[in-house]
PDB file of N, CA and C and ligand atoms in Angstrom:
ATOM      1  N   MET N   1       4.726-107.986  29.809  1.00 74.00           N
ATOM      2  CA  MET N   1       4.293-106.805  30.102  1.00 74.00           C
ATOM      3  C   MET N   1       3.467-105.960  29.346  1.00 74.00           C
ATOM      4  N   LEU N   2       2.363-105.587  29.869  1.00 91.00           N
ATOM      5  CA  LEU N   2       1.428-104.718  28.906  1.00 91.00           C
ATOM      6  C   LEU N   2       1.056-103.307  28.888  1.00 91.00           C
ATOM      7  N   ILE N   3       2.054-102.857  29.737  1.00 95.00           N
ATOM      8  CA  ILE N   3       2.023-101.322  29.885  1.00 95.00           C
ATOM      9  C   ILE N   3       3.095-100.901  28.487  1.00 95.00           C
ATOM     10  N   LYS N   4       2.407 -99.761  28.129  1.00 95.00           N
ATOM     11  CA  LYS N   4       3.258 -99.121  27.188  1.00 95.00           C
ATOM     12  C   LYS N   4       3.489 -97.588  27.409  1.00 95.00           C
ATOM     13  N   THR N   5       4.274 -97.136  26.558  1.00 95.00           N
ATOM     14  CA  THR N   5       4.467 -95.574  26.413  1.00 95.00           C
ATOM     15  C   THR N   5       2.969 -94.880  26.303  1.00 95.00           C
ATOM     16  N   ASP N   6       2.681 -93.630  27.064  1.00 96.00           N
ATOM     17  CA  ASP N   6       1.924 -92.893  26.940  1.00 96.00           C
ATOM     18  C   ASP N   6       0.626 -93.559  27.565  1.00 96.00           C
ATOM     19  N   ASP N   7       0.620 -94.486  28.294  1.00 96.00           N
ATOM     20  CA  ASP N   7      -0.493 -95.100  29.151  1.00 96.00           C
ATOM     21  C   ASP N   7      -0.658 -94.336  30.329  1.00 96.00           C
ATOM     22  N   THR N   8      -1.714 -94.208  30.852  1.00 97.00           N
ATOM     23  CA  THR N   8      -1.601 -93.445  32.480  1.00 97.00           C
ATOM     24  C   THR N   8      -1.734 -94.978  33.389  1.00 97.00           C
ATOM     25  N   VAL N   9      -0.499 -94.455  34.469  1.00 97.00           N
ATOM     26  CA  VAL N   9      -0.390 -95.374  35.270  1.00 97.00           C
ATOM     27  C   VAL N   9      -0.627 -94.864  36.841  1.00 97.00           C
ATOM     28  N   GLN N  10      -0.736 -95.791  37.932  1.00 97.00           N
ATOM     29  CA  GLN N  10      -0.650 -95.379  39.105  1.00 97.00           C
ATOM     30  C   GLN N  10       0.108 -96.496  39.820  1.00 97.00           C
ATOM     31  N   VAL N  11       1.112 -95.531  40.713  1.00 97.00           N
ATOM     32  CA  VAL N  11       1.884 -96.225  41.545  1.00 97.00           C
ATOM     33  C   VAL N  11       1.299 -96.713  42.707  1.00 97.00           C
ATOM     34  N   ILE N  12       1.499 -98.221  43.112  1.00 96.00           N
ATOM     35  CA  ILE N  12       0.613 -98.826  44.048  1.00 96.00           C
ATOM     36  C   ILE N  12       1.280 -99.110  45.177  1.00 96.00           C
ATOM     37  N   THR N  13       2.766 -98.795  45.318  1.00 94.00           N
ATOM     38  CA  THR N  13       3.471 -99.137  46.606  1.00 94.00           C
ATOM     39  C   THR N  13       4.717 -98.150  46.336  1.00 94.00           C
ATOM     40  N   GLY N  14       5.253 -98.038  47.505  1.00 91.00           N
ATOM     41  CA  GLY N  14       6.326 -96.990  47.480  1.00 91.00           C
ATOM     42  C   GLY N  14       6.128 -95.674  47.995  1.00 91.00           C
ATOM     43  N   ALA N  15       7.155 -95.092  47.836  1.00 91.00           N
ATOM     44  CA  ALA N  15       7.095 -93.492  48.460  1.00 91.00           C
ATOM     45  C   ALA N  15       6.103 -92.710  47.585  1.00 91.00           C
ATOM     46  N   ASP N  16       5.911 -93.094  46.490  1.00 94.00           N
ATOM     47  CA  ASP N  16       5.047 -92.418  45.474  1.00 94.00           C
ATOM     48  C   ASP N  16       3.687 -92.866  45.427  1.00 94.00           C
ATOM     49  N   ARG N  17       3.295 -93.644  46.370  1.00 96.00           N
ATOM     50  CA  ARG N  17       2.122 -94.469  46.266  1.00 96.00           C
ATOM     51  C   ARG N  17       0.665 -93.802  45.920  1.00 96.00           C
ATOM     52  N   GLY N  18       0.050 -94.033  44.965  1.00 96.00           N
ATOM     53  CA  GLY N  18      -1.301 -93.337  44.893  1.00 96.00           C
ATOM     54  C   GLY N  18      -0.881 -92.205  43.486  1.00 96.00           C
ATOM     55  N   VAL N  19       0.135 -92.054  43.371  1.00 96.00           N
ATOM     56  CA  VAL N  19       0.575 -91.079  42.348  1.00 96.00           C
ATOM     57  C   VAL N  19       0.145 -91.384  40.955  1.00 96.00           C
ATOM     58  N   ARG N  20      -0.581 -90.689  40.026  1.00 96.00           N
ATOM     59  CA  ARG N  20      -0.947 -91.081  38.764  1.00 96.00           C
ATOM     60  C   ARG N  20      -0.146 -90.359  37.733  1.00 96.00           C
ATOM     61  N   GLY N  21       0.430 -91.030  36.701  1.00 97.00           N
ATOM     62  CA  GLY N  21       1.156 -90.187  35.666  1.00 97.00           C
ATOM     63  C   GLY N  21       1.171 -90.816  34.078  1.00 97.00           C
ATOM     64  N   ARG N  22       1.899 -90.282  33.322  1.00 97.00           N
ATOM     65  CA  ARG N  22       1.749 -90.899  32.079  1.00 97.00           C
ATOM     66  C   ARG N  22       3.244 -91.191  31.856  1.00 97.00           C
ATOM     67  N   VAL N  23       3.364 -92.614  31.301  1.00 97.00           N
ATOM     68  CA  VAL N  23       4.364 -93.196  30.949  1.00 97.00           C
ATOM     69  C   VAL N  23       5.270 -92.923  30.085  1.00 97.00           C
ATOM     70  N   LEU N  24       6.437 -92.328  30.144  1.00 97.00           N
ATOM     71  CA  LEU N  24       7.324 -91.617  29.272  1.00 97.00           C
ATOM     72  C   LEU N  24       8.065 -92.663  28.378  1.00 97.00           C
ATOM     73  N   LYS N  25       8.492 -93.535  29.193  1.00 97.00           N
ATOM     74  CA  LYS N  25       9.592 -94.575  28.626  1.00 97.00           C
ATOM     75  C   LYS N  25       9.558 -95.809  29.072  1.00 97.00           C
ATOM     76  N   VAL N  26       9.538 -96.765  28.684  1.00 97.00           N
ATOM     77  CA  VAL N  26       9.372 -98.377  29.075  1.00 97.00           C
ATOM     78  C   VAL N  26      10.683 -98.906  28.695  1.00 97.00           C
ATOM     79  N   ASP N  27      11.491 -99.516  29.743  1.00 96.00           N
ATOM     80  CA  ASP N  27      12.776-100.327  29.698  1.00 96.00           C
ATOM     81  C   ASP N  27      12.625-101.423  29.950  1.00 96.00           C
ATOM     82  N   LEU N  28      11.870-102.401  28.926  1.00 94.00           N
ATOM     83  CA  LEU N  28      11.390-103.850  29.272  1.00 94.00           C
ATOM     84  C   LEU N  28      12.825-104.828  29.439  1.00 94.00           C
ATOM     85  N   GLU N  29      13.919-104.532  29.108  1.00 95.00           N
ATOM     86  CA  GLU N  29      15.161-105.247  29.691  1.00 95.00           C
ATOM     87  C   GLU N  29      15.198-105.288  31.219  1.00 95.00           C
ATOM     88  N   ALA N  30      15.066-103.949  31.828  1.00 96.00           N
ATOM     89  CA  ALA N  30      15.292-103.664  33.057  1.00 96.00           C
ATOM     90  C   ALA N  30      14.016-103.987  33.971  1.00 96.00           C
ATOM     91  N   GLY N  31      12.873-103.978  33.110  1.00 96.00           N
ATOM     92  CA  GLY N  31      11.502-104.043  33.788  1.00 96.00           C
ATOM     93  C   GLY N  31      11.218-102.915  34.505  1.00 96.00           C
ATOM     94  N   LYS N  32      11.568-101.642  33.901  1.00 97.00           N
ATOM     95  CA  LYS N  32      11.283-100.227  34.538  1.00 97.00           C
ATOM     96  C   LYS N  32      10.603 -99.207  33.414  1.00 97.00           C
ATOM     97  N   ALA N  33      10.182 -98.518  34.206  1.00 97.00           N
ATOM     98  CA  ALA N  33       9.326 -97.324  33.555  1.00 97.00           C
ATOM     99  C   ALA N  33       9.541 -95.966  34.047  1.00 97.00           C
ATOM    100  N   ILE N  34       9.605 -95.019  33.163  1.00 97.00           N
ATOM    101  CA  ILE N  34       9.837 -93.509  33.444  1.00 97.00           C
ATOM    102  C   ILE N  34       8.249 -92.930  33.484  1.00 97.00           C
ATOM    103  N   VAL N  35       8.101 -92.689  34.873  1.00 97.00           N
ATOM    104  CA  VAL N  35       6.391 -92.180  34.580  1.00 97.00           C
ATOM    105  C   VAL N  35       6.484 -90.523  34.926  1.00 97.00           C
ATOM    106  N   GLU N  36       5.677 -89.729  34.421  1.00 97.00           N
ATOM    107  CA  GLU N  36       5.826 -88.290  34.490  1.00 97.00           C
ATOM    108  C   GLU N  36       5.562 -88.032  35.876  1.00 97.00           C
ATOM    109  N   GLY N  37       6.201 -87.330  36.836  1.00 95.00           N
ATOM    110  CA  GLY N  37       5.720 -86.838  38.115  1.00 95.00           C
ATOM    111  C   GLY N  37       6.086 -87.899  39.254  1.00 95.00           C
ATOM    112  N   VAL N  38       6.814 -89.050  38.856  1.00 96.00           N
ATOM    113  CA  VAL N  38       6.873 -90.271  39.942  1.00 96.00           C
ATOM    114  C   VAL N  38       8.402 -90.535  39.874  1.00 96.00           C
ATOM    115  N   ALA N  39       8.862 -90.630  41.361  1.00 94.00           N
ATOM    116  CA  ALA N  39      10.374 -90.602  41.475  1.00 94.00           C
ATOM    117  C   ALA N  39      11.277 -89.374  41.237  1.00 94.00           C
ATOM    118  N   LYS N  40      10.761 -88.441  41.455  1.00 93.00           N
ATOM    119  CA  LYS N  40      11.383 -87.195  40.982  1.00 93.00           C
ATOM    120  C   LYS N  40      12.626 -86.940  41.790  1.00 93.00           C
ATOM    121  N   VAL N  41      13.593 -86.778  41.249  1.00 94.00           N
ATOM    122  CA  VAL N  41      14.639 -86.250  41.856  1.00 94.00           C
ATOM    123  C   VAL N  41      15.435 -84.859  41.156  1.00 94.00           C
ATOM    124  N   PHE N  42      16.460 -84.182  42.218  1.00 94.00           N
ATOM    125  CA  PHE N  42      16.893 -83.157  41.234  1.00 94.00           C
ATOM    126  C   PHE N  42      18.283 -83.287  40.932  1.00 94.00           C
ATOM    127  N   LYS N  43      18.473 -83.082  39.856  1.00 91.00           N
ATOM    128  CA  LYS N  43      20.022 -83.389  39.488  1.00 91.00           C
ATOM    129  C   LYS N  43      20.755 -81.975  39.293  1.00 91.00           C
ATOM    130  N   HIS N  44      21.646 -82.038  40.156  1.00 93.00           N
ATOM    131  CA  HIS N  44      22.538 -80.576  40.119  1.00 93.00           C
ATOM    132  C   HIS N  44      23.611 -80.367  39.129  1.00 93.00           C
ATOM    133  N   VAL N  45      23.403 -79.546  38.186  1.00 90.00           N
ATOM    134  CA  VAL N  45      24.218 -79.428  37.179  1.00 90.00           C
ATOM    135  C   VAL N  45      25.109 -78.045  37.185  1.00 90.00           C
ATOM    136  N   LYS N  46      26.393 -78.112  36.807  1.00 91.00           N
ATOM    137  CA  LYS N  46      27.121 -76.965  36.906  1.00 91.00           C
ATOM    138  C   LYS N  46      27.004 -76.098  35.565  1.00 91.00           C
ATOM    139  N   ARG N  47      27.572 -74.995  35.953  1.00 92.00           N
ATOM    140  CA  ARG N  47      27.269 -74.153  34.548  1.00 92.00           C
ATOM    141  C   ARG N  47      27.761 -74.599  33.381  1.00 92.00           C
ATOM    142  N   SER N  48      27.223 -74.345  32.108  1.00 91.00           N
ATOM    143  CA  SER N  48      27.924 -75.034  31.073  1.00 91.00           C
ATOM    144  C   SER N  48      27.097 -74.096  29.896  1.00 91.00           C
ATOM    145  N   GLN N  49      27.653 -74.746  28.790  1.00 91.00           N
ATOM    146  CA  GLN N  49      26.939 -74.052  27.564  1.00 91.00           C
ATOM    147  C   GLN N  49      25.288 -74.413  27.306  1.00 91.00           C
ATOM    148  N   LYS N  50      25.095 -75.588  27.835  1.00 88.00           N
ATOM    149  CA  LYS N  50      23.794 -75.953  27.630  1.00 88.00           C
ATOM    150  C   LYS N  50      22.916 -75.179  28.826  1.00 88.00           C
ATOM    151  N   HIS N  51      23.438 -75.222  30.089  1.00 88.00           N
ATOM    152  CA  HIS N  51      22.812 -74.701  30.880  1.00 88.00           C
ATOM    153  C   HIS N  51      23.995 -73.445  31.884  1.00 88.00           C
ATOM    154  N   PRO N  52      23.573 -72.393  31.050  1.00 90.00           N
ATOM    155  CA  PRO N  52      24.349 -71.204  31.646  1.00 90.00           C
ATOM    156  C   PRO N  52      24.376 -70.844  33.047  1.00 90.00           C
ATOM    157  N   GLN N  53      23.075 -71.020  33.451  1.00 88.00           N
ATOM    158  CA  GLN N  53      23.041 -70.884  34.826  1.00 88.00           C
ATOM    159  C   GLN N  53      23.344 -71.754  35.797  1.00 88.00           C
ATOM    160  N   GLY N  54      23.465 -73.000  35.257  1.00 88.00           N
ATOM    161  CA  GLY N  54      23.570 -74.171  36.213  1.00 88.00           C
ATOM    162  C   GLY N  54      22.307 -74.590  36.912  1.00 88.00           C
ATOM    163  N   GLY N  55      22.451 -75.266  38.098  1.00 89.00           N
ATOM    164  CA  GLY N  55      21.271 -75.225  39.128  1.00 89.00           C
ATOM    165  C   GLY N  55      20.697 -76.634  39.290  1.00 89.00           C
ATOM    166  N   ARG N  56      19.516 -76.630  39.503  1.00 92.00           N
ATOM    167  CA  ARG N  56      18.845 -77.922  40.104  1.00 92.00           C
ATOM    168  C   ARG N  56      17.874 -78.149  38.629  1.00 92.00           C
ATOM    169  N   LEU N  57      17.954 -79.395  38.280  1.00 91.00           N
ATOM    170  CA  LEU N  57      17.247 -79.978  37.008  1.00 91.00           C
ATOM    171  C   LEU N  57      16.097 -80.950  37.722  1.00 91.00           C
ATOM    172  N   SER N  58      14.872 -80.745  37.658  1.00 91.00           N
ATOM    173  CA  SER N  58      13.760 -81.872  38.195  1.00 91.00           C
ATOM    174  C   SER N  58      13.730 -83.305  36.984  1.00 91.00           C
ATOM    175  N   ARG N  59      14.099 -84.251  37.332  1.00 92.00           N
ATOM    176  CA  ARG N  59      13.855 -85.219  36.341  1.00 92.00           C
ATOM    177  C   ARG N  59      13.410 -86.524  37.147  1.00 92.00           C
ATOM    178  N   GLU N  60      12.662 -87.453  36.185  1.00 95.00           N
ATOM    179  CA  GLU N  60      12.176 -88.580  36.888  1.00 95.00           C
ATOM    180  C   GLU N  60      13.250 -89.663  36.800  1.00 95.00           C
ATOM    181  N   MET N  61      13.196 -90.512  37.908  1.00 96.00           N
ATOM    182  CA  MET N  61      13.905 -91.859  37.644  1.00 96.00           C
ATOM    183  C   MET N  61      13.150 -93.160  37.344  1.00 96.00           C
ATOM    184  N   PRO N  62      13.764 -94.072  36.556  1.00 97.00           N
ATOM    185  CA  PRO N  62      13.052 -95.207  36.373  1.00 97.00           C
ATOM    186  C   PRO N  62      12.385 -95.949  37.386  1.00 97.00           C
ATOM    187  N   VAL N  63      11.103 -96.297  37.745  1.00 96.00           N
ATOM    188  CA  VAL N  63      10.735 -97.311  38.548  1.00 96.00           C
ATOM    189  C   VAL N  63      10.450 -98.513  38.095  1.00 96.00           C
ATOM    190  N   GLN N  64      10.538 -99.335  39.156  1.00 96.00           N
ATOM    191  CA  GLN N  64      10.132-100.888  38.709  1.00 96.00           C
ATOM    192  C   GLN N  64       8.684-100.958  38.372  1.00 96.00           C
ATOM    193  N   MET N  65       8.162-101.790  37.188  1.00 96.00           N
ATOM    194  CA  MET N  65       6.975-101.676  36.358  1.00 96.00           C
ATOM    195  C   MET N  65       6.280-102.591  37.776  1.00 96.00           C
ATOM    196  N   SER N  66       6.519-103.327  38.448  1.00 95.00           N
ATOM    197  CA  SER N  66       5.666-104.201  39.170  1.00 95.00           C
ATOM    198  C   SER N  66       5.159-103.391  40.045  1.00 95.00           C
ATOM    199  N   ASN N  67       5.706-102.034  40.657  1.00 96.00           N
ATOM    200  CA  ASN N  67       4.976-101.305  41.525  1.00 96.00           C
ATOM    201  C   ASN N  67       3.905-100.211  40.781  1.00 96.00           C
ATOM    202  N   LEU N  68       3.563-100.646  39.488  1.00 97.00           N
ATOM    203  CA  LEU N  68       2.731 -99.803  38.789  1.00 97.00           C
ATOM    204  C   LEU N  68       1.560-100.428  38.226  1.00 97.00           C
ATOM    205  N   GLN N  69       0.626 -99.993  38.243  1.00 97.00           N
ATOM    206  CA  GLN N  69      -0.701-100.575  37.560  1.00 97.00           C
ATOM    207  C   GLN N  69      -1.080 -99.501  36.574  1.00 97.00           C
ATOM    208  N   PHE N  70      -1.770-100.284  35.274  1.00 97.00           N
ATOM    209  CA  PHE N  70      -2.654 -99.487  34.310  1.00 97.00           C
ATOM    210  C   PHE N  70      -3.728 -98.814  34.919  1.00 97.00           C
ATOM    211  N   TYR N  71      -3.946 -97.300  35.007  1.00 97.00           N
ATOM    212  CA  TYR N  71      -5.142 -96.823  35.395  1.00 97.00           C
ATOM    213  C   TYR N  71      -6.317 -96.676  34.129  1.00 97.00           C
ATOM    214  N   CYS N  72      -7.143 -97.369  34.415  1.00 96.00           N
ATOM    215  CA  CYS N  72      -8.579 -97.624  33.624  1.00 96.00           C
ATOM    216  C   CYS N  72      -9.197 -96.274  33.863  1.00 96.00           C
ATOM    217  N   GLU N  73      -9.355 -95.639  32.833  1.00 93.00           N
ATOM    218  CA  GLU N  73     -10.407 -94.371  32.528  1.00 93.00           C
ATOM    219  C   GLU N  73     -11.993 -94.651  33.031  1.00 93.00           C
ATOM    220  N   SER N  74     -12.300 -95.828  32.303  1.00 95.00           N
ATOM    221  CA  SER N  74     -13.758 -96.174  32.632  1.00 95.00           C
ATOM    222  C   SER N  74     -13.917 -96.618  33.665  1.00 95.00           C
ATOM    223  N   CYS N  75     -13.124 -97.215  34.806  1.00 94.00           N
ATOM    224  CA  CYS N  75     -13.235 -97.774  36.255  1.00 94.00           C
ATOM    225  C   CYS N  75     -12.928 -96.745  36.948  1.00 94.00           C
ATOM    226  N   SER N  76     -12.042 -95.694  36.662  1.00 95.00           N
ATOM    227  CA  SER N  76     -11.415 -94.540  37.612  1.00 95.00           C
ATOM    228  C   SER N  76     -10.595 -95.420  38.546  1.00 95.00           C
ATOM    229  N   LYS N  77     -10.005 -96.577  38.203  1.00 94.00           N
ATOM    230  CA  LYS N  77      -9.238 -97.207  39.240  1.00 94.00           C
ATOM    231  C   LYS N  77      -7.888 -97.832  38.343  1.00 94.00           C
ATOM    232  N   PRO N  78      -6.921 -98.107  39.443  1.00 96.00           N
ATOM    233  CA  PRO N  78      -6.116 -98.899  38.820  1.00 96.00           C
ATOM    234  C   PRO N  78      -6.371-100.486  38.427  1.00 96.00           C
ATOM    235  N   THR N  79      -6.057-101.132  37.418  1.00 96.00           N
ATOM    236  CA  THR N  79      -6.540-102.175  37.194  1.00 96.00           C
ATOM    237  C   THR N  79      -5.478-102.929  36.396  1.00 96.00           C
ATOM    238  N   LYS N  80      -5.789-104.377  36.324  1.00 96.00           N
ATOM    239  CA  LYS N  80      -4.878-105.273  35.511  1.00 96.00           C
ATOM    240  C   LYS N  80      -5.356-105.093  34.168  1.00 96.00           C
ATOM    241  N   LEU N  81      -4.146-105.393  33.116  1.00 96.00           N
ATOM    242  CA  LEU N  81      -4.863-105.583  31.769  1.00 96.00           C
ATOM    243  C   LEU N  81      -4.196-106.944  31.438  1.00 96.00           C
ATOM    244  N   GLY N  82      -5.346-107.389  30.256  1.00 97.00           N
ATOM    245  CA  GLY N  82      -5.262-108.692  29.809  1.00 97.00           C
ATOM    246  C   GLY N  82      -5.342-108.603  28.258  1.00 97.00           C
ATOM    247  N   ALA N  83      -4.534-109.638  27.602  1.00 96.00           N
ATOM    248  CA  ALA N  83      -4.902-109.442  26.039  1.00 96.00           C
ATOM    249  C   ALA N  83      -5.620-110.761  25.606  1.00 96.00           C
ATOM    250  N   ARG N  84      -6.356-110.005  24.394  1.00 96.00           N
ATOM    251  CA  ARG N  84      -7.262-111.141  23.818  1.00 96.00           C
ATOM    252  C   ARG N  84      -7.080-110.988  22.400  1.00 96.00           C
ATOM    253  N   PHE N  85      -7.909-111.924  21.840  1.00 95.00           N
ATOM    254  CA  PHE N  85      -8.266-111.733  20.303  1.00 95.00           C
ATOM    255  C   PHE N  85      -9.515-111.043  20.021  1.00 95.00           C
ATOM    256  N   THR N  86      -9.651-110.233  19.130  1.00 94.00           N
ATOM    257  CA  THR N  86     -10.857-109.828  18.522  1.00 94.00           C
ATOM    258  C   THR N  86     -11.538-110.784  17.728  1.00 94.00           C
ATOM    259  N   ASP N  87     -12.857-110.527  17.295  1.00 93.00           N
ATOM    260  CA  ASP N  87     -13.431-111.422  16.358  1.00 93.00           C
ATOM    261  C   ASP N  87     -12.609-111.319  15.003  1.00 93.00           C
ATOM    262  N   ASP N  88     -11.959-110.489  14.687  1.00 92.00           N
ATOM    263  CA  ASP N  88     -11.483-110.437  13.233  1.00 92.00           C
ATOM    264  C   ASP N  88      -9.747-111.036  13.418  1.00 92.00           C
ATOM    265  N   GLY N  89      -9.607-111.529  14.495  1.00 94.00           N
ATOM    266  CA  GLY N  89      -8.338-112.001  14.860  1.00 94.00           C
ATOM    267  C   GLY N  89      -7.065-111.139  15.189  1.00 94.00           C
ATOM    268  N   ALA N  90      -7.530-109.762  15.548  1.00 95.00           N
ATOM    269  CA  ALA N  90      -6.352-108.801  15.934  1.00 95.00           C
ATOM    270  C   ALA N  90      -6.301-109.126  17.542  1.00 95.00           C
ATOM    271  N   LYS N  91      -5.073-108.391  17.879  1.00 95.00           N
ATOM    272  CA  LYS N  91      -4.751-108.961  19.199  1.00 95.00           C
ATOM    273  C   LYS N  91      -5.145-107.358  20.087  1.00 95.00           C
ATOM    274  N   GLU N  92      -5.857-107.502  21.219  1.00 96.00           N
ATOM    275  CA  GLU N  92      -5.973-106.088  21.861  1.00 96.00           C
ATOM    276  C   GLU N  92      -5.662-106.337  23.323  1.00 96.00           C
ATOM    277  N   ARG N  93      -5.524-105.285  23.933  1.00 97.00           N
ATOM    278  CA  ARG N  93      -5.421-105.140  25.377  1.00 97.00           C
ATOM    279  C   ARG N  93      -6.571-104.697  26.042  1.00 97.00           C
ATOM    280  N   TYR N  94      -7.458-105.162  27.256  1.00 97.00           N
ATOM    281  CA  TYR N  94      -8.355-104.899  27.748  1.00 97.00           C
ATOM    282  C   TYR N  94      -8.170-104.924  29.283  1.00 97.00           C
ATOM    283  N   CYS N  95      -9.190-103.829  29.755  1.00 97.00           N
ATOM    284  CA  CYS N  95      -9.195-103.794  31.211  1.00 97.00           C
ATOM    285  C   CYS N  95     -10.115-105.227  31.749  1.00 97.00           C
ATOM    286  N   ARG N  96      -9.344-105.873  32.880  1.00 96.00           N
ATOM    287  CA  ARG N  96      -9.667-107.066  33.173  1.00 96.00           C
ATOM    288  C   ARG N  96     -10.875-106.695  34.543  1.00 96.00           C
ATOM    289  N   LYS N  97     -11.022-105.550  34.578  1.00 96.00           N
ATOM    290  CA  LYS N  97     -12.293-105.235  35.507  1.00 96.00           C
ATOM    291  C   LYS N  97     -13.567-104.898  34.608  1.00 96.00           C
ATOM    292  N   CYS N  98     -13.520-104.213  33.707  1.00 96.00           N
ATOM    293  CA  CYS N  98     -14.760-103.789  33.056  1.00 96.00           C
ATOM    294  C   CYS N  98     -14.765-104.333  31.583  1.00 96.00           C
ATOM    295  N   GLY N  99     -13.701-104.613  31.060  1.00 96.00           N
ATOM    296  CA  GLY N  99     -13.741-105.568  29.954  1.00 96.00           C
ATOM    297  C   GLY N  99     -13.426-104.367  28.804  1.00 96.00           C
ATOM    298  N   THR N 100     -13.417-103.173  29.007  1.00 95.00           N
ATOM    299  CA  THR N 100     -13.027-102.008  27.880  1.00 95.00           C
ATOM    300  C   THR N 100     -11.824-102.222  27.404  1.00 95.00           C
ATOM    301  N   THR N 101     -11.774-102.050  25.770  1.00 95.00           N
ATOM    302  CA  THR N 101     -10.584-102.083  25.148  1.00 95.00           C
ATOM    303  C   THR N 101      -9.744-100.935  25.237  1.00 95.00           C
ATOM    304  N   VAL N 102      -8.293-101.378  25.347  1.00 94.00           N
ATOM    305  CA  VAL N 102      -7.403-100.090  25.818  1.00 94.00           C
ATOM    306  C   VAL N 102      -6.699 -99.982  24.551  1.00 94.00           C
ATOM    307  N   GLY N 103      -6.799-100.645  23.460  1.00 91.00           N
ATOM    308  CA  GLY N 103      -6.164-100.682  22.266  1.00 91.00           C
ATOM    309  C   GLY N 103      -5.664-101.943  21.594  1.00 91.00           C
ATOM    310  N   LYS N 104      -5.180-101.795  20.288  1.00 92.00           N
ATOM    311  CA  LYS N 104      -4.765-103.042  19.537  1.00 92.00           C
ATOM    312  C   LYS N 104      -3.288-102.898  19.769  1.00 92.00           C
ATOM    313  N   ILE N 105      -2.555-104.563  19.888  1.00 93.00           N
ATOM    314  CA  ILE N 105      -1.504-104.504  20.067  1.00 93.00           C
ATOM    315  C   ILE N 105      -0.709-105.227  19.074  1.00 93.00           C
ATOM    316  N   ALA N 106      -1.377-105.809  18.108  1.00 92.00           N
ATOM    317  CA  ALA N 106      -1.224-106.766  16.884  1.00 92.00           C
ATOM    318  C   ALA N 106      -2.410-106.708  15.769  1.00 92.00           C
ATOM    319  N   PRO N 107      -1.705-106.599  14.590  1.00 94.00           N
ATOM    320  CA  PRO N 107      -2.911-106.644  13.437  1.00 94.00           C
ATOM    321  C   PRO N 107      -3.859-107.735  13.147  1.00 94.00           C
ATOM    322  N   ALA N 108      -5.074-107.789  12.544  1.00 93.00           N
ATOM    323  CA  ALA N 108      -5.540-108.888  12.291  1.00 93.00           C
ATOM    324  C   ALA N 108      -4.908-109.918  11.659  1.00 93.00           C
ATOM    325  N   LYS N 109      -5.264-111.263  12.266  1.00 92.00           N
ATOM    326  CA  LYS N 109      -4.583-112.557  11.468  1.00 92.00           C
ATOM    327  C   LYS N 109      -5.699-113.366  11.237  1.00 92.00           C
ATOM    328  N   LYS N 110      -5.945-113.837  10.037  1.00 90.00           N
ATOM    329  CA  LYS N 110      -6.986-114.915   9.937  1.00 90.00           C
ATOM    330  C   LYS N 110      -6.768-116.245  10.678  1.00 90.00           C
ATOM    331  N   ALA N 111      -5.698-116.434  11.041  1.00 91.00           N
ATOM    332  CA  ALA N 111      -5.671-117.617  11.877  1.00 91.00           C
ATOM    333  C   ALA N 111      -6.410-117.527  13.325  1.00 91.00           C
ATOM    334  N   TYR N 112      -6.282-116.333  13.763  1.00 91.00           N
ATOM    335  CA  TYR N 112      -6.947-115.934  15.337  1.00 91.00           C
ATOM    336  C   TYR N 112      -8.204-115.515  14.954  1.00 91.00           C
ATOM    337  N   ALA N 113      -8.722-115.405  13.778  1.00 88.00           N
ATOM    338  CA  ALA N 113     -10.431-114.931  13.750  1.00 88.00           C
ATOM    339  C   ALA N 113     -11.313-115.796  14.050  1.00 88.00           C
ATOM    340  N   LYS N 114     -12.340-115.604  14.534  1.00 82.00           N
ATOM    341  CA  LYS N 114     -13.393-116.413  15.111  1.00 82.00           C
ATOM    342  C   LYS N 114     -14.128-116.567  13.886  1.00 82.00           C
ATOM    343  N   LYS N 115     -14.709-117.961  13.508  1.00 72.00           N
ATOM    344  CA  LYS N 115     -15.176-118.380  12.552  1.00 72.00           C
ATOM    345  C   LYS N 115     -16.772-118.100  12.680  1.00 72.00           C
TER     346      LYS N 115
HETATM  347 ZN1   ZN R 201     -11.703-100.842  33.652  1.00 90.39          ZN
END
C-alpha cells in the first residue's frame, strides 16, 4: 500500500464518494486509514473534566483503503501510485498517469542505481 499519512486522497466509492481529504492516520494491519472530513460521525460525550459541557464531538472513522485513491495534484484526478527506482538507486512513488514523482520512500542504494 503506497498511501501515506499527509497524502491527499479521494474517496472513490461509498457514502462519501468524491470527497477529498488529507490522510491523518494509516493502519496498515487493518488496511484502513483515517481521512480528514471522510466518514464523519458524532460521538456523544458525557460531561467530564475534559469536556465540561459534554455534547457531540465530530470525529472521523477509519475507512477501508481500497475505497481511497491518491489524488494527484498535477493531473487533478484520483490516480494510482507506482513505485520505481530513480537513477541514483533511491525508491520513489510516482503517479502512474502523468509520471510525476510524489516523493522518496527509500534512500539511495548503490545496488539499484543505474550504471
Ligand atoms: Zn498525475
